[in-house]
XYZ file of C-alpha atoms in Angstrom:
273
model
C -0.040 0.022 0.027
C 2.693 2.307 0.802
C 4.488 1.829 -2.569
C 1.043 2.559 -4.296
C 0.803 5.778 -2.807
C 4.368 6.610 -3.481
C 3.829 5.688 -7.173
C 1.091 8.053 -7.287
C 2.709 10.645 -5.541
C 5.613 10.405 -7.980
C 3.271 10.332 -10.726
C 1.259 13.664 -9.694
C 4.929 15.268 -9.247
C 6.086 14.478 -12.677
C 2.859 15.513 -14.284
C 2.970 18.891 -12.224
C 6.315 19.833 -13.211
C 6.260 18.774 -16.888
C 7.043 20.987 -19.601
C 7.479 24.469 -18.513
C 4.547 24.837 -16.027
C 7.024 25.355 -13.078
C 8.426 28.217 -15.018
C 4.840 29.335 -15.925
C 4.086 29.350 -12.098
C 7.063 31.594 -11.444
C 6.347 34.056 -14.010
C 2.761 34.193 -12.594
C 4.108 34.996 -9.203
C 6.583 37.724 -10.615
C 3.763 39.244 -12.344
C 2.395 40.308 -8.844
C 5.795 42.000 -7.864
C 6.989 44.550 -10.266
C 10.292 45.068 -8.650
C 11.277 41.426 -9.175
C 9.906 41.395 -12.472
C 11.960 44.493 -13.707
C 15.096 42.643 -11.965
C 14.526 39.352 -13.820
C 14.191 41.273 -17.068
C 17.184 43.179 -16.567
C 18.888 39.923 -15.530
C 17.853 38.163 -19.180
C 19.254 41.446 -20.985
C 22.566 41.175 -19.387
C 22.638 37.440 -19.946
C 21.896 38.067 -23.657
C 24.788 40.499 -23.996
C 27.022 37.498 -23.678
C 25.730 35.711 -26.537
C 26.936 37.347 -29.670
C 24.762 35.090 -32.020
C 21.490 36.110 -30.497
C 20.168 39.320 -31.795
C 20.053 42.217 -29.358
C 18.303 45.499 -29.723
C 19.822 48.771 -28.810
C 17.157 49.196 -26.085
C 18.046 45.791 -24.428
C 21.686 46.767 -24.665
C 21.214 50.201 -22.809
C 19.001 48.319 -20.342
C 21.652 45.788 -19.759
C 24.240 48.633 -19.182
C 21.969 50.433 -16.872
C 21.428 47.059 -14.632
C 25.072 46.259 -14.494
C 25.802 49.872 -13.359
C 22.974 49.710 -10.762
C 21.650 52.945 -12.443
C 18.035 54.256 -11.806
C 18.308 56.426 -14.691
C 15.543 55.719 -17.217
C 16.605 54.682 -20.633
C 15.114 57.839 -22.387
C 17.587 59.896 -20.411
C 20.272 58.237 -21.888
C 19.310 59.172 -25.333
C 18.644 62.557 -24.303
C 22.046 62.926 -22.743
C 23.709 61.355 -26.067
C 21.815 64.443 -28.063
C 22.991 66.896 -25.571
C 26.653 65.611 -25.464
C 26.638 65.649 -29.441
C 25.248 69.214 -29.583
C 27.748 70.493 -27.044
C 30.541 68.765 -28.792
C 29.514 70.102 -32.218
C 29.325 73.782 -30.714
C 32.769 73.597 -29.402
C 34.105 72.041 -32.685
C 32.431 74.752 -34.643
C 34.071 77.468 -32.614
C 37.423 76.080 -32.106
C 37.995 73.636 -35.132
C 37.809 76.209 -37.901
C 40.423 74.465 -39.990
C 38.661 71.035 -39.965
C 36.005 70.174 -42.506
C 32.520 71.027 -41.401
C 31.465 67.271 -42.172
C 34.067 65.711 -40.266
C 33.211 68.029 -37.343
C 29.898 66.815 -37.361
C 30.841 63.331 -37.584
C 33.162 63.613 -34.536
C 30.250 65.168 -32.628
C 27.845 62.706 -33.373
C 30.366 59.810 -32.533
C 31.181 61.491 -29.273
C 27.530 62.044 -28.454
C 26.987 58.281 -28.719
C 29.836 56.771 -27.392
C 30.469 58.825 -24.168
C 27.335 58.227 -22.186
C 27.733 54.390 -23.059
C 31.404 54.546 -21.592
C 30.038 56.485 -18.582
C 27.743 53.556 -17.924
C 30.650 51.058 -18.455
C 32.761 52.964 -16.034
C 30.020 52.964 -13.549
C 29.768 49.261 -13.896
C 33.248 48.435 -13.722
C 33.327 50.464 -10.311
C 30.513 48.813 -9.127
C 31.712 45.342 -9.797
C 34.838 46.342 -7.831
C 32.911 47.431 -4.731
C 31.200 44.048 -4.964
C 34.258 41.876 -5.245
C 35.616 44.044 -2.175
C 32.655 43.338 -0.175
C 32.230 39.557 -1.378
C 34.617 38.019 1.322
C 32.280 39.371 3.909
C 29.252 37.987 2.390
C 31.070 34.860 2.044
C 31.725 34.928 5.917
C 27.888 35.763 6.673
C 26.819 32.803 4.622
C 29.244 30.409 6.723
C 28.101 31.649 10.160
C 24.533 31.283 8.993
C 25.013 27.777 7.757
C 27.018 26.562 10.777
C 24.257 27.586 13.087
C 21.832 25.585 11.338
C 19.946 28.351 8.853
C 19.386 26.939 5.185
C 21.194 28.495 2.399
C 18.157 30.705 1.142
C 17.735 32.108 4.719
C 21.571 32.932 4.737
C 21.240 34.716 1.214
C 18.163 36.591 2.500
C 20.559 37.862 5.522
C 22.988 39.125 2.965
C 20.554 41.124 1.314
C 19.060 42.398 4.610
C 22.354 43.387 6.530
C 24.888 44.258 3.858
C 25.257 47.590 1.906
C 24.972 48.169 -1.871
C 26.087 46.931 -4.186
C 26.385 43.408 -2.631
C 23.105 43.866 -0.514
C 21.218 44.962 -3.759
C 22.328 41.791 -5.705
C 21.564 39.362 -3.168
C 18.153 40.814 -2.689
C 17.625 39.956 -6.339
C 18.857 36.404 -5.540
C 16.688 36.228 -2.662
C 13.518 37.294 -4.661
C 14.219 34.850 -7.395
C 14.301 31.987 -4.926
C 11.129 33.079 -3.316
C 9.628 33.051 -6.635
C 10.606 29.613 -7.623
C 14.260 29.370 -8.529
C 16.636 26.832 -6.794
C 19.689 28.948 -4.809
C 21.784 27.318 -7.414
C 20.156 28.805 -10.485
C 19.496 31.982 -8.629
C 23.407 32.238 -7.829
C 24.114 31.507 -11.304
C 22.154 34.197 -12.353
C 24.297 36.297 -9.836
C 27.740 34.978 -11.412
C 26.163 36.257 -14.863
C 25.238 39.804 -13.891
C 28.734 40.063 -11.637
C 31.451 38.339 -14.269
C 33.940 37.605 -11.604
C 35.803 34.353 -10.957
C 35.301 34.627 -7.335
C 31.387 34.684 -7.852
C 31.924 31.952 -10.403
C 33.323 29.668 -8.162
C 30.696 30.400 -5.371
C 28.178 29.310 -8.163
C 30.197 26.197 -8.983
C 30.489 25.449 -5.114
C 26.657 25.788 -4.395
C 25.933 23.981 -7.694
C 28.048 20.829 -6.501
C 26.350 21.170 -2.868
C 22.777 21.031 -4.680
C 23.669 17.941 -6.684
C 25.883 15.844 -4.579
C 25.789 17.373 -1.050
C 28.637 18.036 1.152
C 29.862 20.769 3.778
C 29.153 23.925 1.684
C 30.361 25.985 5.140
C 33.681 24.433 4.840
C 33.959 25.066 1.210
C 32.930 28.673 1.437
C 35.133 29.446 4.312
C 37.988 28.238 2.336
C 37.121 30.119 -0.616
C 36.589 33.426 1.461
C 40.402 32.778 2.937
C 41.646 32.605 -0.492
C 40.022 35.864 -1.577
C 41.291 37.603 1.139
C 44.760 36.279 0.747
C 44.681 37.347 -2.794
C 43.545 40.690 -2.018
C 46.371 41.132 0.738
C 49.009 39.801 -2.004
C 47.722 42.368 -4.577
C 47.651 45.200 -2.189
C 51.293 44.528 -1.166
C 52.480 44.378 -4.710
C 50.897 47.732 -5.367
C 52.510 49.253 -2.287
C 55.976 48.145 -2.907
C 56.660 50.227 -6.019
C 54.718 53.117 -4.781
C 57.946 55.129 -4.072
C 59.303 54.347 -7.337
C 56.280 55.437 -9.032
C 56.114 58.687 -6.877
C 59.696 59.501 -7.944
C 59.024 58.853 -11.737
C 56.031 61.175 -11.716
C 57.899 63.948 -9.747
C 61.020 63.854 -11.996
C 58.830 64.031 -15.199
C 56.773 66.737 -14.088
C 59.708 68.858 -12.230
C 61.202 70.184 -15.361
C 57.709 71.469 -16.972
C 56.595 73.022 -13.540
C 60.056 75.029 -13.515
C 59.616 76.051 -16.943
C 56.149 77.286 -16.141
C 57.258 78.944 -12.736
C 60.126 80.716 -14.054
C 58.257 82.229 -17.267
C 55.858 83.242 -14.909
C 58.200 84.869 -12.454
C 61.004 86.194 -15.036
C 59.251 86.287 -18.600
C 62.436 86.852 -20.293
C 64.927 84.439 -18.420
C 64.769 81.639 -21.012
C 64.791 84.433 -24.044
């Protein structure tokens, strides 16, 4: 009798989760939460940027950059800023570049207007990723402590979202939302590794995936990963500090003649003549 009921339960589970019904249920849950749905759409657009064979519209590309930079600026404002930068550059070139052909000046202005806001967004995304990586070992330590006192992984991820500052708190809030709306922790962290392209986050994703499929002591694995990341940070900063005196001397000696020429021409205009 017990085997019969287990068979019926297994059949019901297979039928309920066949096809994309699980994904459909998750999308219906997302439809009730606009913030989660917007985050999910941004994740998809960021993921599509890494697939060159897939067509990506300009709007999707801009939305992906905004999501990577953590910017709340509407997409339309980016297009407006492109136009304003192009107009400002055209005015400067029309005034100052009288010896350059007019068509070339207009082309340069348009290219500058299109590229400069994109470069700004990419710079913001790079700085945000650097801040995320700096905070990542602390987040791993928080996960390890939560796991060792008996909390499940999903609760540990929610703790990071609740207690740590941006950008890592905001990113793990997206992870927590995805888990609440139907994704497994392994899938949600894999999406985090897509949004935050760093080897450390990828190692974290692989560790969670292995734990999800084969089990094991995830706390010890993440504790070792945190120590490795901190050791690498320490070594990198030490390497940057050791040649600091040499770099300062090089900058000083390179700038000294120029500064002296300007100073002497200011104090005694006819000295070099």
